[in-house]
CSV table of C-alpha atoms in Angstrom, one decimal:
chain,number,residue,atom,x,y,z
A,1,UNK,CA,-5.6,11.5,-13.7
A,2,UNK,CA,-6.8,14.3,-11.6
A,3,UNK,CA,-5.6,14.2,-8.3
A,4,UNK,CA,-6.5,16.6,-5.6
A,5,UNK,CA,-4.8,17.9,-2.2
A,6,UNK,CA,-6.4,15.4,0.0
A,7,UNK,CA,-5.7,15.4,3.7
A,8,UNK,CA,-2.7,14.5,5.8
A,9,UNK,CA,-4.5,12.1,8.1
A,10,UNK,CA,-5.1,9.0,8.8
A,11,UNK,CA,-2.0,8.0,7.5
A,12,UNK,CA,-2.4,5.2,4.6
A,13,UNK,CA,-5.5,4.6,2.2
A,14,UNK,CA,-8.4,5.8,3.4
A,15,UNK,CA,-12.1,4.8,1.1
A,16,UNK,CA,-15.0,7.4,2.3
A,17,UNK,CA,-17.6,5.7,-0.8
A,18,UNK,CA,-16.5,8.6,-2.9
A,19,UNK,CA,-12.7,7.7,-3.8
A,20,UNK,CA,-10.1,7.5,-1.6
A,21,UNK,CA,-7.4,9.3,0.4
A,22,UNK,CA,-3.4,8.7,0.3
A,23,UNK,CA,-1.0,9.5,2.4
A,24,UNK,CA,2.5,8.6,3.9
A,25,UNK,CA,5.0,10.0,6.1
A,26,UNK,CA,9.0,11.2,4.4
A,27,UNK,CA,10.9,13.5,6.3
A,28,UNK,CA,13.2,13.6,3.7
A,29,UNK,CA,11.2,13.2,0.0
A,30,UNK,CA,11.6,16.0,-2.4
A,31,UNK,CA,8.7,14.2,-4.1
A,32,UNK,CA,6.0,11.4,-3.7
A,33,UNK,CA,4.6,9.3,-6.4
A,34,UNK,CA,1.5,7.1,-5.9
A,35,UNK,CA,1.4,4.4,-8.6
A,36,UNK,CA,-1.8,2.5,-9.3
A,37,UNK,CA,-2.0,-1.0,-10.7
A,38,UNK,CA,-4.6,-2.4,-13.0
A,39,UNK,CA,-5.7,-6.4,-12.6
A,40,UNK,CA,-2.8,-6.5,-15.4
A,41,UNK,CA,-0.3,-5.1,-13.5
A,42,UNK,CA,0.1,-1.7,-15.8
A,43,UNK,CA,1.0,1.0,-13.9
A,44,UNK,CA,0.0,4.5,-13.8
A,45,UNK,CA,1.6,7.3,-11.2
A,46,UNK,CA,0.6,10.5,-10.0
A,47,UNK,CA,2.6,13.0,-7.3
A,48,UNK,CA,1.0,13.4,-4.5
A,49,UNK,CA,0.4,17.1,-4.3
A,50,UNK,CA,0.5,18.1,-0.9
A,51,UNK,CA,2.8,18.5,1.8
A,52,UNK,CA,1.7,18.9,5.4
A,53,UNK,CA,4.8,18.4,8.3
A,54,UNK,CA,6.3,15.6,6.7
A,55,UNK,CA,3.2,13.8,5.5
A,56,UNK,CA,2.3,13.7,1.7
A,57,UNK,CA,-1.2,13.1,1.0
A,58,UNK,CA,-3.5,13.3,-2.3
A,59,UNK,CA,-7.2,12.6,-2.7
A,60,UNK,CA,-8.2,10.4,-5.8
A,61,UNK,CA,-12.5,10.3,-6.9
A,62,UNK,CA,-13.4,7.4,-7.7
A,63,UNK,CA,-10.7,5.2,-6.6
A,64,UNK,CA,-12.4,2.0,-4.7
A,65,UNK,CA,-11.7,-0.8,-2.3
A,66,UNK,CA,-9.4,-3.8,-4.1
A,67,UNK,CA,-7.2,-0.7,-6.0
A,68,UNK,CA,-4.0,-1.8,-6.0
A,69,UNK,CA,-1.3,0.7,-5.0
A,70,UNK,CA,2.4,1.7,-4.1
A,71,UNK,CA,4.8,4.4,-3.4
A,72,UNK,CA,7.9,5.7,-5.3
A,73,UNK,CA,10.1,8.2,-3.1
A,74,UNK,CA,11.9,10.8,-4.6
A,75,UNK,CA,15.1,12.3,-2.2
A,76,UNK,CA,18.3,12.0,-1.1
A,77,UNK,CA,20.7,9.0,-2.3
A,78,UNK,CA,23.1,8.9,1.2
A,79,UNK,CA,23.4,5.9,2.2
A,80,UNK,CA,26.4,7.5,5.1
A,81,UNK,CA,22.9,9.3,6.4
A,82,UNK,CA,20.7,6.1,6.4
A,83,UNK,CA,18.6,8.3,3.2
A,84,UNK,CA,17.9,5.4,0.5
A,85,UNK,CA,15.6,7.2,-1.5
A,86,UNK,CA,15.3,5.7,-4.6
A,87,UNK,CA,11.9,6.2,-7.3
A,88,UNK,CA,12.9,2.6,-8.9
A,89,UNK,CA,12.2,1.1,-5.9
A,90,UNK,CA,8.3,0.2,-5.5
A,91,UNK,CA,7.3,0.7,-1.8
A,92,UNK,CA,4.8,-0.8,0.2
A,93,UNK,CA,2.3,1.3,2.4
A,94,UNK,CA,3.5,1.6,5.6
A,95,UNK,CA,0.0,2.5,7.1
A,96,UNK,CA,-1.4,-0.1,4.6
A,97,UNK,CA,-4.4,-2.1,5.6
A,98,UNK,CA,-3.6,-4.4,3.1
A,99,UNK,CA,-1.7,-5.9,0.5
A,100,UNK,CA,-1.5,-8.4,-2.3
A,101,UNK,CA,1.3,-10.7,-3.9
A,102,UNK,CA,4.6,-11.6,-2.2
A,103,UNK,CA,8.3,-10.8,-3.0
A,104,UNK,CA,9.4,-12.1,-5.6
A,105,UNK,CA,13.3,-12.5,-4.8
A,106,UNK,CA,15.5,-10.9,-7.5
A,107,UNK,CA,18.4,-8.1,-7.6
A,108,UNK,CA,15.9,-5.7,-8.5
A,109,UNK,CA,14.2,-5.4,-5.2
A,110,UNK,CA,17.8,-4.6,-3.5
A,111,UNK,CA,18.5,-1.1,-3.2
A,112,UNK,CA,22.2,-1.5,-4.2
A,113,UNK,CA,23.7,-4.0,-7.0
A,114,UNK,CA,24.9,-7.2,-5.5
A,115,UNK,CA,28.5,-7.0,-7.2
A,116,UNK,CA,29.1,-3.3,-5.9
A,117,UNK,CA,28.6,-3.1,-2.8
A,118,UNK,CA,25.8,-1.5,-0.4
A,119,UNK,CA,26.7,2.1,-1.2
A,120,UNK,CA,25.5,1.5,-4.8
A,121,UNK,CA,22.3,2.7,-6.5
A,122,UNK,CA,20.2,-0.1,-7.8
A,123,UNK,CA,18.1,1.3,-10.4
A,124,UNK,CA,16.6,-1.6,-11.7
A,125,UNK,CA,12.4,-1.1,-11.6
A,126,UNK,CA,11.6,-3.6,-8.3
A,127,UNK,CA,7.5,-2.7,-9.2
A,128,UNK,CA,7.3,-6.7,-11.1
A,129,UNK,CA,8.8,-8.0,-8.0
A,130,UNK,CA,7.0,-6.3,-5.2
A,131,UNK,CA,3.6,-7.2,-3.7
A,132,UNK,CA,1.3,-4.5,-3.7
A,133,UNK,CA,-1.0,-2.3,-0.9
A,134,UNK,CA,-4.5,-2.6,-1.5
A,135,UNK,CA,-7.4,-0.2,-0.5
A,136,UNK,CA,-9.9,-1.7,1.6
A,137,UNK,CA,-13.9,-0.8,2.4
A,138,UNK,CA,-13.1,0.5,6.4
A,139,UNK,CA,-16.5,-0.2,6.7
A,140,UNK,CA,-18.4,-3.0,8.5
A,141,UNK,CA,-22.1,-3.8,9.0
A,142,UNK,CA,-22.4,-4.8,12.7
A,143,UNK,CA,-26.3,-6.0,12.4
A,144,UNK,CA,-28.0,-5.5,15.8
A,145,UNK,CA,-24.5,-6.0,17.8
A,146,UNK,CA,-22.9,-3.3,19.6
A,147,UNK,CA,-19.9,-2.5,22.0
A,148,UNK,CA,-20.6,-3.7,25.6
A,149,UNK,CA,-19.9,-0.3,26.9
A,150,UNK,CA,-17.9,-0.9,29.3
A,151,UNK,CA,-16.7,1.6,31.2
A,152,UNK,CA,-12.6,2.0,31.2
A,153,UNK,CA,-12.5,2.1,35.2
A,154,UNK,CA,-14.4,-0.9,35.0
A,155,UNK,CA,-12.4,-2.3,32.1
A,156,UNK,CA,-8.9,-5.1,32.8
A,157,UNK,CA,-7.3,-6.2,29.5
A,158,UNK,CA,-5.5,-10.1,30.2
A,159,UNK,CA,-2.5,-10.7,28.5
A,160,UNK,CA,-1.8,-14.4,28.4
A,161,UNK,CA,0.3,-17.0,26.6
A,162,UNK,CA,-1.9,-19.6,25.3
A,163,UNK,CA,0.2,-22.5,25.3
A,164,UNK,CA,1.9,-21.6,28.8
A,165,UNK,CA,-2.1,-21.1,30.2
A,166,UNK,CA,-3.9,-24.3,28.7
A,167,UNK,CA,-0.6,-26.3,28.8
A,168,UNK,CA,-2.3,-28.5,31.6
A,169,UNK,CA,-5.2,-27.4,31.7
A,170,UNK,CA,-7.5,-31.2,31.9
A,171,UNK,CA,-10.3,-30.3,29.9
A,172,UNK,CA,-8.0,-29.6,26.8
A,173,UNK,CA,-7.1,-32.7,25.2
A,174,UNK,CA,-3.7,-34.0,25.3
A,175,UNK,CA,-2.6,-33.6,21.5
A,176,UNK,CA,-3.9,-30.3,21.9
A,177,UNK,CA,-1.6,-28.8,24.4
């Protein structure tokens, strides 16, 4: 799989019709792997080649919207530092968009083995148990609609609690409250 340097931002998965861009944020990775899942779940990784103040990022052709994806980090096992790096350990995005599955509860998706305590390295493969990012199509037909071009000295955002502001409010039915 040819992979090429890619840029460092926006952070996550970015499509642009052609294939699509990683990248994630590690201050402490030596290495970055981004691992691609088929429909069947096989999984196939590739480094991400680049390095750019703390933000590894790769550019894949031809990879589209609904690719399945995660991260494996390479680094520093110090759990005294708060570094868990650990490559058996599937991650999600962080910047995802996306994602697919849930967590399927099991030892391997601990960083550390149950019977030895938290300072332990669990390397049992979590990737089985983990949901997974998926790329999405960033873009969106809007038809004939546009932004209401507001201008931002004109603009007032309204916060509000929707129970606490319809709570007795009589037009809103009862059971609706």
């Amino acid at each position: 799989m040819k992979i090429w340097p890619g840029n460092p931002y926006p952070l996550g998965a970015t499509h642009d019709g052609a294939g699509t861009n990683f990248s994630v944020f590690s201050e402490v990775a030596t290495r970055v792997e981004l691992c691609l899942f088929d429909e069947k779940g096989t999984q196939s990784c590739v480094d991400l080649p680049e390095m750019t103040g703390f933000i590894w990022h790769g550019y894949l052709p031809n990879i589209s919207p609904g690719q399945r994806y995660g991260f494996r980090v390479h680094g520093p096992w110090e759990p005294a530092r708060g570094h868990r790096c650990n490559p058996s350990k599937l991650l999600l995005d962080p910047y995802g968009k996306a994602m697919e599955g849930e967590v399927k509860w099991n030892e391997a998706v601990f960083p550390y083995h149950f019977n030895q305590g938290e300072d332990s390295k669990n390397e049992i493969d979590s990737a089985g148990f983990m949901p997974k990012s998926v790329v999405i199509n960033p873009y969106f037909d809007w038809g004939n609609d546009r932004n209401p071009r507001t201008p931002w000295h004109e603009t007032v955002i309204y916060e509000v609690h929707v129970k606490g502001f319809t709570k007795r409010h009589p037009q809103i039915p009862e059971n609706l409250r």
